[in-house]
Short mmCIF file of C-alpha atoms and ligand atoms in Angstrom, two decimals:
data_model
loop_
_atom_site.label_atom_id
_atom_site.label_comp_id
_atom_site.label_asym_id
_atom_site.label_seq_id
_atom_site.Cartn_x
_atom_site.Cartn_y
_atom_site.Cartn_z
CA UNK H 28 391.98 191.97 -59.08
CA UNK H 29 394.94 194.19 -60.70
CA UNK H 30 397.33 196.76 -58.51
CA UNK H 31 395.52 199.80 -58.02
CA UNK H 32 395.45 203.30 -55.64
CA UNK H 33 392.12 203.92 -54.16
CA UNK H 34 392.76 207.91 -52.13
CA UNK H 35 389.62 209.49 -51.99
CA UNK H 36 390.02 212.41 -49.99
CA UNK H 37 386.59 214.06 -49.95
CA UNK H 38 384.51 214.62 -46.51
CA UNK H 39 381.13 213.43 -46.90
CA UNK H 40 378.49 214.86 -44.71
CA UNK H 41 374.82 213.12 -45.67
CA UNK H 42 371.79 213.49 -44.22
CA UNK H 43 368.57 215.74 -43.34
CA UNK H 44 369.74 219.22 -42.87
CA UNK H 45 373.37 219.06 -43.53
CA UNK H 46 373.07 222.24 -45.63
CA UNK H 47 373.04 224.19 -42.66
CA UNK H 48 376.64 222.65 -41.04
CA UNK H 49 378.54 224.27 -44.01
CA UNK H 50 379.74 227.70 -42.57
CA UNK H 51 381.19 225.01 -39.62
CA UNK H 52 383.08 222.47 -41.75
CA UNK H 53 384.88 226.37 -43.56
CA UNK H 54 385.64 227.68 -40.49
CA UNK H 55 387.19 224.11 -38.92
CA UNK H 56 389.09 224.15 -42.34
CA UNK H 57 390.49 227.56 -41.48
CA UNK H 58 388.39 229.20 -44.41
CA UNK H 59 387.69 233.01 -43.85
CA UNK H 60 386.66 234.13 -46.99
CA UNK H 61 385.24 231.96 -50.27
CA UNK H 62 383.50 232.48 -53.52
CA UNK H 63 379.98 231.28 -53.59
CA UNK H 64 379.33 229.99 -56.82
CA UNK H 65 375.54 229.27 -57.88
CA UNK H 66 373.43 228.06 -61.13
CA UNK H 67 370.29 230.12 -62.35
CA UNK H 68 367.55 230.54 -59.89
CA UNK H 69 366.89 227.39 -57.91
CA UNK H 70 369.08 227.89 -54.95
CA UNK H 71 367.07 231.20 -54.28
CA UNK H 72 363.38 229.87 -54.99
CA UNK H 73 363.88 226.81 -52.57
CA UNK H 74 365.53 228.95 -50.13
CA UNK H 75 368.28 227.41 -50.02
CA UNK H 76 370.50 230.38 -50.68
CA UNK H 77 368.99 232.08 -47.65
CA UNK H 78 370.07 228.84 -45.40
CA UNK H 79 373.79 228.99 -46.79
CA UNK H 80 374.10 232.12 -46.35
CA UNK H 81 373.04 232.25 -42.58
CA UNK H 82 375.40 229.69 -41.89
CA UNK H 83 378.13 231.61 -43.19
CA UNK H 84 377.48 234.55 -41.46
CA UNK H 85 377.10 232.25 -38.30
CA UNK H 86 380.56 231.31 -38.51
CA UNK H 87 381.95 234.55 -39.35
CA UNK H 88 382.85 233.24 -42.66
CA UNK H 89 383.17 236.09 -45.30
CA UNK H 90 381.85 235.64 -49.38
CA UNK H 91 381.58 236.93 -52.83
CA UNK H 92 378.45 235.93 -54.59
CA UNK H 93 379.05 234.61 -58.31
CA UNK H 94 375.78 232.91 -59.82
CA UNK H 95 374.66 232.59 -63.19
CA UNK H 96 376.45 229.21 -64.07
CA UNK H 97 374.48 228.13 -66.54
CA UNK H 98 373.69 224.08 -66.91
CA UNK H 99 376.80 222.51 -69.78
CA UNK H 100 379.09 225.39 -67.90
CA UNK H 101 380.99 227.52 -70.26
CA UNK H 102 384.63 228.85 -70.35
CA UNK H 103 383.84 232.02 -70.58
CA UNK H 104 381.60 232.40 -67.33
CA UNK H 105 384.24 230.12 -65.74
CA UNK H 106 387.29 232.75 -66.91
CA UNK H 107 384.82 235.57 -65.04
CA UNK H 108 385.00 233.62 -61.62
CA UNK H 109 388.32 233.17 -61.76
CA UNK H 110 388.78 236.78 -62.32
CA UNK H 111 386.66 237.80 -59.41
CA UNK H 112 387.95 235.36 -56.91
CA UNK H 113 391.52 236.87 -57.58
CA UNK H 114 390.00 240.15 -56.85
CA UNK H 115 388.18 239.21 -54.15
CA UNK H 116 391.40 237.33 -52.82
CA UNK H 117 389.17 233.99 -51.31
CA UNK H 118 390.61 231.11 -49.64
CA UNK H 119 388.46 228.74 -51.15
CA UNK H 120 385.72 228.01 -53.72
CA UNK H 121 381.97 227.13 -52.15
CA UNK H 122 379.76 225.30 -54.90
CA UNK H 123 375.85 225.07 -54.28
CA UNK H 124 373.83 223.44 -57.10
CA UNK H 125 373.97 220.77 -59.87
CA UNK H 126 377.10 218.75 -61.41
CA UNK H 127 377.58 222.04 -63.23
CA UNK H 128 378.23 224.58 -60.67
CA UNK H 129 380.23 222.44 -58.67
CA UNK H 130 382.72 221.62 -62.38
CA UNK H 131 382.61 225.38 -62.74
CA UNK H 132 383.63 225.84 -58.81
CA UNK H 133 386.79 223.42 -59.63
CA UNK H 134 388.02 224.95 -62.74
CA UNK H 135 387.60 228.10 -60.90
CA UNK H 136 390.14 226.88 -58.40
CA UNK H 137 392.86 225.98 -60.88
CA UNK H 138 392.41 229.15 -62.69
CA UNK H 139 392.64 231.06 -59.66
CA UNK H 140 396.18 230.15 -58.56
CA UNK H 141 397.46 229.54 -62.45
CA UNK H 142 399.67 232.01 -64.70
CA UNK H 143 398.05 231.27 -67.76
CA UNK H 144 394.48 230.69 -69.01
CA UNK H 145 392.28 227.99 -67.59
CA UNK H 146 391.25 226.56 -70.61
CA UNK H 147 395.14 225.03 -70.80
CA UNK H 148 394.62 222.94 -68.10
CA UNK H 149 391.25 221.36 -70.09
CA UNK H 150 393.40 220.98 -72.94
CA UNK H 151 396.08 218.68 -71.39
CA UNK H 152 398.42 220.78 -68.92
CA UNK H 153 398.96 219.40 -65.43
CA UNK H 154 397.14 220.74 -62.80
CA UNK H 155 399.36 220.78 -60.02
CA UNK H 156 397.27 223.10 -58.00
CA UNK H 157 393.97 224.53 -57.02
CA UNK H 158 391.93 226.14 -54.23
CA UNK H 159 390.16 224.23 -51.68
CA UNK H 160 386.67 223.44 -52.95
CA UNK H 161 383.25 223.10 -50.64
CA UNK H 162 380.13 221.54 -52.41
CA UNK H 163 376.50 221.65 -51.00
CA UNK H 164 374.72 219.05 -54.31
CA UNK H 165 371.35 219.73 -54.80
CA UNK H 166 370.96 217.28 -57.95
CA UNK H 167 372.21 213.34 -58.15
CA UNK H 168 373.94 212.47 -61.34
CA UNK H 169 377.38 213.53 -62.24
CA UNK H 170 379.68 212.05 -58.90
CA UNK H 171 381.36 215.77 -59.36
CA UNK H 172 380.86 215.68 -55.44
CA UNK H 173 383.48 213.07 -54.87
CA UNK H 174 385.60 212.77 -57.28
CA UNK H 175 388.66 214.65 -59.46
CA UNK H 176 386.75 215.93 -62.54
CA UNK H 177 385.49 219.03 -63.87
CA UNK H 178 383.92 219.23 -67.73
CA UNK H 179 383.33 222.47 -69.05
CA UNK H 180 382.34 223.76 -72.57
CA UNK H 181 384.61 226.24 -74.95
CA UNK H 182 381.60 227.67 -76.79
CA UNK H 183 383.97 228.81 -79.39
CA UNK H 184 385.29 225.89 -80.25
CA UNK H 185 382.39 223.74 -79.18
CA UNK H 186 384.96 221.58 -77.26
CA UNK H 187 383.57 220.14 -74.23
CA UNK H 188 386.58 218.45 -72.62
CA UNK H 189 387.57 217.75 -68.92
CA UNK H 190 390.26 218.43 -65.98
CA UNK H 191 391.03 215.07 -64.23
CA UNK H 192 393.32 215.92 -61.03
CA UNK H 193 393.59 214.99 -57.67
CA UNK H 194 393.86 218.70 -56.54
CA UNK H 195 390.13 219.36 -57.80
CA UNK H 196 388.65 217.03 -55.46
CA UNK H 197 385.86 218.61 -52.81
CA UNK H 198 387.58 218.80 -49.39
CA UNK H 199 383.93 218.11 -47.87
CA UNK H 200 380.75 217.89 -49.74
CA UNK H 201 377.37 217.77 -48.26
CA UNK H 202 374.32 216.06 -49.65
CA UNK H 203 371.07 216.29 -48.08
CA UNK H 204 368.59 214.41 -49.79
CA UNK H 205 365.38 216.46 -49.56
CA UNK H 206 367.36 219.29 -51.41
CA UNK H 207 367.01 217.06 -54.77
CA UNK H 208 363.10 216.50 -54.16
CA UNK H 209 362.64 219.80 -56.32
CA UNK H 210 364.80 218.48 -59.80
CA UNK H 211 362.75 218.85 -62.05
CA UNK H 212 361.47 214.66 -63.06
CA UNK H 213 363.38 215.35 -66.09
CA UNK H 214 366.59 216.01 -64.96
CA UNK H 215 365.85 213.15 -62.50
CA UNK H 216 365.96 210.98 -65.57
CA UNK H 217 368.86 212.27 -66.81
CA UNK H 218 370.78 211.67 -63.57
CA UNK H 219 369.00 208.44 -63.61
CA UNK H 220 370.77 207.44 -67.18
CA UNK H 221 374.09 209.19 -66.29
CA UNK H 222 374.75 207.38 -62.80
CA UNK H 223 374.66 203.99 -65.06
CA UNK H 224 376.33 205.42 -67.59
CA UNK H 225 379.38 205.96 -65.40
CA UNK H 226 379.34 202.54 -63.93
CA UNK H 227 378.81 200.85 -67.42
CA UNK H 228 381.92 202.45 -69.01
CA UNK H 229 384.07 200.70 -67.09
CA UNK H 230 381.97 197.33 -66.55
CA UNK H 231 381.85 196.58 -70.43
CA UNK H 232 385.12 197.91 -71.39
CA UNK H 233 387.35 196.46 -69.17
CA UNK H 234 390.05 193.89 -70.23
CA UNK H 235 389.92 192.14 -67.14
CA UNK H 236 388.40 192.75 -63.48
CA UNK H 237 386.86 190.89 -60.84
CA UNK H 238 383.31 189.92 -59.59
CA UNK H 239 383.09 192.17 -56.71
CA UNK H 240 383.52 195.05 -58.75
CA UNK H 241 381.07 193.62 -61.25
CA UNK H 242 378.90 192.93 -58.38
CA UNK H 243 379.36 196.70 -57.15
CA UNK H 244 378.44 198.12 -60.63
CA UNK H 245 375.48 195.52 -60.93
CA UNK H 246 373.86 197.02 -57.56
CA UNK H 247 374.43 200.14 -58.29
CA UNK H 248 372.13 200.12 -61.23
CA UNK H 249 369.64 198.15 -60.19
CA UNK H 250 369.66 200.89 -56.88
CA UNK H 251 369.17 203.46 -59.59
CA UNK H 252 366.12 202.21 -61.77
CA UNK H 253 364.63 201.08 -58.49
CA UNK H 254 364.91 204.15 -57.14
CA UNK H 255 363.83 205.87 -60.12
CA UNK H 256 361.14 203.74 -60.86
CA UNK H 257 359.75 205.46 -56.88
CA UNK H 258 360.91 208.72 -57.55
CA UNK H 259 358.71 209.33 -60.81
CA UNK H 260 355.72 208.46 -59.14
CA UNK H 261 356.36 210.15 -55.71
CA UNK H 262 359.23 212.98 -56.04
CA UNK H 263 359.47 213.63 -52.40
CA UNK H 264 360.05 210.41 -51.38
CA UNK H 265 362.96 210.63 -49.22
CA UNK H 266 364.40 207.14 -48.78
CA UNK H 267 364.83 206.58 -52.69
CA UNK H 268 366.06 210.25 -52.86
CA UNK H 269 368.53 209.16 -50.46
CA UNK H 270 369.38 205.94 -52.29
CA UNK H 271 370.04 206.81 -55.28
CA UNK H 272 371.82 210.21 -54.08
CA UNK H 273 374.75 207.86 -52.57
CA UNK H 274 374.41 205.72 -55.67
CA UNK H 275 375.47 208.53 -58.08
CA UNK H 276 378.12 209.28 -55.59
CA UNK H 277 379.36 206.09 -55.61
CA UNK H 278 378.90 205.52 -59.17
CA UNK H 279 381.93 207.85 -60.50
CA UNK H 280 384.17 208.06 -57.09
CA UNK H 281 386.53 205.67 -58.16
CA UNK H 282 385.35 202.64 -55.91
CA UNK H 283 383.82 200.88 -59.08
CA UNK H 284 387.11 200.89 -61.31
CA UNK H 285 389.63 200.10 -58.85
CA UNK H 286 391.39 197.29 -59.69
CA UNK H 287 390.05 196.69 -63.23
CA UNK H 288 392.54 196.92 -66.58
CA UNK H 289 392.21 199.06 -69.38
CA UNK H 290 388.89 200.53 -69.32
CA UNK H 291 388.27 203.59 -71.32
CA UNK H 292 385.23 206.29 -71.72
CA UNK H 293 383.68 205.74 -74.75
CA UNK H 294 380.20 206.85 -74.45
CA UNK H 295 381.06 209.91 -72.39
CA UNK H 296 383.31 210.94 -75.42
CA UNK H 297 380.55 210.50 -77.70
CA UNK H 298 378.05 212.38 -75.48
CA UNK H 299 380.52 215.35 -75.24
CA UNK H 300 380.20 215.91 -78.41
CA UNK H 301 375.93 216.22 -78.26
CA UNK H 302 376.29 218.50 -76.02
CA UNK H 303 378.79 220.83 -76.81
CA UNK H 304 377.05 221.27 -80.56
CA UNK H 305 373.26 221.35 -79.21
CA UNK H 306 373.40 221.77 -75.58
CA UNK H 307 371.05 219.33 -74.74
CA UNK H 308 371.27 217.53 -70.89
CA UNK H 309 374.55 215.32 -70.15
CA UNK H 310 372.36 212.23 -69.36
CA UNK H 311 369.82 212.92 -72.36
CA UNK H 312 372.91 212.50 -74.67
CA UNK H 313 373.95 209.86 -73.04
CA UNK H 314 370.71 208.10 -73.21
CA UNK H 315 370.83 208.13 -76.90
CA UNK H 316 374.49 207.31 -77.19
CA UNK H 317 374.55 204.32 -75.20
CA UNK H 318 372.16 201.88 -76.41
CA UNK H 319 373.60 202.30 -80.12
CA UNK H 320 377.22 202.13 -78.70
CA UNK H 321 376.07 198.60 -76.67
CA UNK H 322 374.67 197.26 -80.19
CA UNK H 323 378.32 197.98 -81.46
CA UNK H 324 380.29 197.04 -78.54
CA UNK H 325 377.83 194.13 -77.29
CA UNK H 326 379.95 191.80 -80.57
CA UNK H 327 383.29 192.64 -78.99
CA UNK H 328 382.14 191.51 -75.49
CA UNK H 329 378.75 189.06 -75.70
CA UNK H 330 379.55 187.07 -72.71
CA UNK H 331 379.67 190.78 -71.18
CA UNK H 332 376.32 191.83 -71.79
CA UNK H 333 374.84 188.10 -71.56
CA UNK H 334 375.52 188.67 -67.60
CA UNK H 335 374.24 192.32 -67.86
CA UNK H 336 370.59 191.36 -68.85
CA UNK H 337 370.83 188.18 -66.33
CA UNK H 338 372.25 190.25 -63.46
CA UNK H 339 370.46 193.51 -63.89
CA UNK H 340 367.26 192.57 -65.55
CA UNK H 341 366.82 188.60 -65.12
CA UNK H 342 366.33 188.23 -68.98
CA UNK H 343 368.50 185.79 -71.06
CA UNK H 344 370.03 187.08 -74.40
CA UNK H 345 373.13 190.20 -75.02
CA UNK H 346 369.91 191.78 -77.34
CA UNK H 347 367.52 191.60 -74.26
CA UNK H 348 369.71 193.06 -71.85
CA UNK H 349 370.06 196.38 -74.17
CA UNK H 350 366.54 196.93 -75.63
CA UNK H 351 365.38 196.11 -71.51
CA UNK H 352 367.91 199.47 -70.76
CA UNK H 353 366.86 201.16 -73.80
CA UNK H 354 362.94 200.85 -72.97
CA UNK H 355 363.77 201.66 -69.46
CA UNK H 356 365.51 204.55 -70.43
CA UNK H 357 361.90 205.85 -72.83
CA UNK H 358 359.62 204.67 -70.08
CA UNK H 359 360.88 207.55 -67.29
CA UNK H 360 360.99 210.23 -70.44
CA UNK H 361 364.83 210.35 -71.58
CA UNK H 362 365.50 210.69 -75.38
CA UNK H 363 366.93 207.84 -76.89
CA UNK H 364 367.35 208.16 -80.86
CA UNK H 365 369.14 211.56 -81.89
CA UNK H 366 365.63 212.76 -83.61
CA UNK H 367 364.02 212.40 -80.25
CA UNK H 368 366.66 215.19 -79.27
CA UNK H 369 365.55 217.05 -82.66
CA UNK H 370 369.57 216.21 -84.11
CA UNK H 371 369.77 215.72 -87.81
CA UNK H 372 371.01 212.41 -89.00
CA UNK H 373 372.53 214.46 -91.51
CA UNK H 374 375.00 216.12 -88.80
CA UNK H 375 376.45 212.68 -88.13
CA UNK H 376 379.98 213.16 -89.47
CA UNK H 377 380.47 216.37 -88.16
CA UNK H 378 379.14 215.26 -84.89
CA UNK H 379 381.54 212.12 -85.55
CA UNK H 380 384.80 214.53 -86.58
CA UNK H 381 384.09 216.88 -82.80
CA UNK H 382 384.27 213.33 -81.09
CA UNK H 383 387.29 212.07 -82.48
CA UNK H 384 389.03 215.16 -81.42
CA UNK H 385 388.19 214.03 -77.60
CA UNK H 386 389.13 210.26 -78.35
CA UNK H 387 392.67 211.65 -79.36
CA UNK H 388 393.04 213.78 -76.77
CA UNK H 389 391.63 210.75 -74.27
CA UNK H 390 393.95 208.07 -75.77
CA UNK H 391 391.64 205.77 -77.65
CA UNK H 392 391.74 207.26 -81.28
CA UNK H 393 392.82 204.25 -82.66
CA UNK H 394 389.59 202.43 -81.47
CA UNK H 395 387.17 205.37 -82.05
CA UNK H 396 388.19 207.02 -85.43
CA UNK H 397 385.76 209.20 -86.95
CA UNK H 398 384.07 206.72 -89.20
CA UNK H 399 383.95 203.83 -86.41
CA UNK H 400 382.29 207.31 -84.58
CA UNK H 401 379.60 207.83 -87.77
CA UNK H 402 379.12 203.99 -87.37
CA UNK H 403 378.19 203.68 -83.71
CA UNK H 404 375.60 207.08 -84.46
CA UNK H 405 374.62 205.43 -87.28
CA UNK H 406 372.92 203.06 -84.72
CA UNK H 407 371.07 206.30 -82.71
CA UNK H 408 369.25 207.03 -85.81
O1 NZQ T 501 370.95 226.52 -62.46
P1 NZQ T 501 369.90 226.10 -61.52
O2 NZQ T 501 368.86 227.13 -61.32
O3 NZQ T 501 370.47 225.60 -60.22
O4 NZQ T 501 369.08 224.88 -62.21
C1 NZQ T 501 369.63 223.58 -62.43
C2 NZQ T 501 369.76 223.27 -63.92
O5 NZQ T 501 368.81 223.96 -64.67
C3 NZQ T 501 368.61 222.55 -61.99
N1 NZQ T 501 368.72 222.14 -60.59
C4 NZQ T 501 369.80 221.68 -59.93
N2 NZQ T 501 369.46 221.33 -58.68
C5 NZQ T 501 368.13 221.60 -58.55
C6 NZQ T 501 367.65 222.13 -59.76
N3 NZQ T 501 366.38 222.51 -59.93
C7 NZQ T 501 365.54 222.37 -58.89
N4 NZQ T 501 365.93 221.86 -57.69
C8 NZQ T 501 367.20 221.47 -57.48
N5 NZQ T 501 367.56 220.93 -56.31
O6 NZQ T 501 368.88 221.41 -62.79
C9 NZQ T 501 369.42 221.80 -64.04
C10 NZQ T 501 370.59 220.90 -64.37
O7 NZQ T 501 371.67 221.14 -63.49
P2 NZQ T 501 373.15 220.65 -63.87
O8 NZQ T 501 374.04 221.03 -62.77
O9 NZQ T 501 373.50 221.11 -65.23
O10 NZQ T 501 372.95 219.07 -63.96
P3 NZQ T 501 373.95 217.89 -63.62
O11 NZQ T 501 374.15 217.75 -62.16
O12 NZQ T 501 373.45 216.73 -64.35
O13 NZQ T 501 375.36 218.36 -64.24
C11 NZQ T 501 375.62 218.23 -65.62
C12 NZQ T 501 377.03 218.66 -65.96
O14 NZQ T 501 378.00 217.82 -65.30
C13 NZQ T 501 378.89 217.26 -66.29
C14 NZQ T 501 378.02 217.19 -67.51
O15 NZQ T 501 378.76 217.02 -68.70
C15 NZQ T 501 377.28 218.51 -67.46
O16 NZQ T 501 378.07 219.55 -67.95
N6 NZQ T 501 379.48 216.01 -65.79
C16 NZQ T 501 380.35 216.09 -64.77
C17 NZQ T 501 381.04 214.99 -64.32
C18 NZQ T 501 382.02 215.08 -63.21
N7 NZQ T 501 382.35 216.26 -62.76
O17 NZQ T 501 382.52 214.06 -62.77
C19 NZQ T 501 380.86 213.66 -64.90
C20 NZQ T 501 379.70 213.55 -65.82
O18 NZQ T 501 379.97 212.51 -66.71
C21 NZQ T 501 379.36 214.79 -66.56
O19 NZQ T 501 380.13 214.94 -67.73
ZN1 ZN T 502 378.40 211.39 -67.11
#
């Protein structure tokens, strides 16, 4: 176990209900006016909109509607809120939906109390500060609920590329359970994939670490195909709604990387790139990123992935461990070769050239060059 800070400053409120306790936890923060930012059109067919705003009014808390975020959020929506919340002069950012509005909701924040544009701060400026964000999730896959980061997509430059700050944290978020019941099975999947994907960055790439936190990660996956496994055949089944809700949570909080060395992003980088060119789903690009980046990692690291397939899946073998993930990751309908996601082999090296950008950017360009990039997609095909 290796020196680390664990400050996770982020209010969780979980259960039945919750929703309606929102317009409380603003006005006990001193909140009198926010921004409500929303996705498409699910908040206001589940009636969930309706509920939020009640308790608002309830607590005498003031707003300024801005929906439309659209799922793989884009800069130039984002640039609109920011805009509006100056105008509108809010105390605070209130985020109802998916891992999308609430990344849109934090860049919002910076923007709102920055000089310059917001895209700088995506780019590699220091945040050093940023409205108070509120969440209400109503989908479990990105963590965005508990933790630091907010990805957004230039459109222009097809850059998808992150903020990573303390001051973009949620001051409370609130996840009831039954609110996910209505995600669409696919996008169930795809928060299915992307909750291990966050736990498996760190698990495989680490120098060095220690078996609790392998343990953690271990759990947490096998908590997510169970889960999964439940929720494909009975959607409103509340307990493994609930359970894997705190798993995804959990899963990208920073609880599973404290204390490990030099651990690094790689399939996230990758994925960025599939979904900044085609816009498909974070977790469908991830499904078809990861297995072919485990065939090329899984020779750096076999004892690594030996203890993956024994721990996760009770099979012997590295091989096993990944096709077991990769057949899991068919059975409950995620993509997992690039024509599955109708992406032309043929766009490989320009795919390869958009990710390399990100692996400067994050650090690790001298691991993932373009053609080591080509190679690992190479393995999608
Ligand atoms: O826009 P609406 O109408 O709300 O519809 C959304 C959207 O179409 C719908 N949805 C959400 N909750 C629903 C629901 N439909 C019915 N009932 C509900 N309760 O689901 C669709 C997908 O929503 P979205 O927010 O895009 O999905 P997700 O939560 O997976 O977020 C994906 C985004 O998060 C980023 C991804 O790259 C992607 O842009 N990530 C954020 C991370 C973070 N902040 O830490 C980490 C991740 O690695 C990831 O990169
Ligand atoms: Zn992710």
């Amino acid at each position: 176990m290796f020196d680390f800070v664990f400050h996770n400053p982020t209010k969780i409120v979980f259960g039945r209900k919750k929703e309606e306790s929102i317009g409380e936890e603003l006005k006990s923060a001193g909140m009198g006016k926010v921004l409500f930012v929303y996705g498409q059109n699910s908040i206001k067919r589940s009636g969930l909109f309706d509920r939020i705003t009640a308790s608002l009014k309830k607590n005498g808390i003031n707003y300024a509607e801005f929906g439309g975020v659209v799922s793989n959020p884009v800069i130039s929506h984002t640039r609109q809120g920011v805009e509006l919340a100056k105008r509108e002069g809010v105390d605070a950012i209130l985020a109802v939906g998916g891992g999308s509005v609430l990344d849109e909701s934090k860049a919002i924040a910076v923007g709102v109390l920055a000089d310059d544009d917001v895209w700088n701060y995506f780019t590699g400026k220091e945040v050093t500060r940023a409205l108070p964000v509120f969440t209400v999730i109503t989908l479990a896959a990105t963590g965005s609920e508990m933790n630091g980061n907010a990805v957004v997509t230039n459109e222009e430059t097809k850059q998808k590329y992150n903020i990573g700050s303390p001051h973009v944290y949620p001051r409370v978020s609130i996840l009831n359970p039954e609110l996910t019941c209505t995600v669409p099975l696919s996008y169930s999947a795809f928060g299915a994939v992307d909750a291990i994907a966050h736990v498996i960055e760190g698990y495989f790439t680490r120098q060095a670490g220690s078996h609790l936190q392998d343990r953690l990660v271990e759990g947490i996956i096998k908590t997510v195909i169970e889960t999964n496994n439940v929720i494909m055949q009975e959607p409103d089944n509340y307990a493994a709604r609930a359970e894997f809700m705190w798993a995804a949570t959990l899963a990208l909080n920073g609880l599973t990387t404290a204390g490990l060395k030099e651990y690094s992003f790689p399939n996230h980088m990758v994925e960025h790139s599939l979904s900044a060119i085609y816009n498909i789903a974070h977790g469908a690009g991830l499904a078809i990123v990861m297995p072919a980046w485990m065939k090329w990692y899984s020779l750096k690291a076999p004892e690594r992935f030996a203890r993956f397939a024994r721990e996760v899946f009770g099979i012997e073998g590295a091989a096993a461990g990944i096709s077991a993930l990769e057949v899991w990751f068919a059975a409950i309908g995620a993509p997992i070769r690039l024509q599955d996601a109708d992406i032309p082999a043929g766009d490989i090296g320009m795919i390869a050239e958009n990710a390399a950008a990100l692996a400067t950017l994050w650090g690790i360009g001298d691991t993932y060059s373009k053609e080591v990039i080509a190679e690992i997609l190479q393995l999608a095909v």
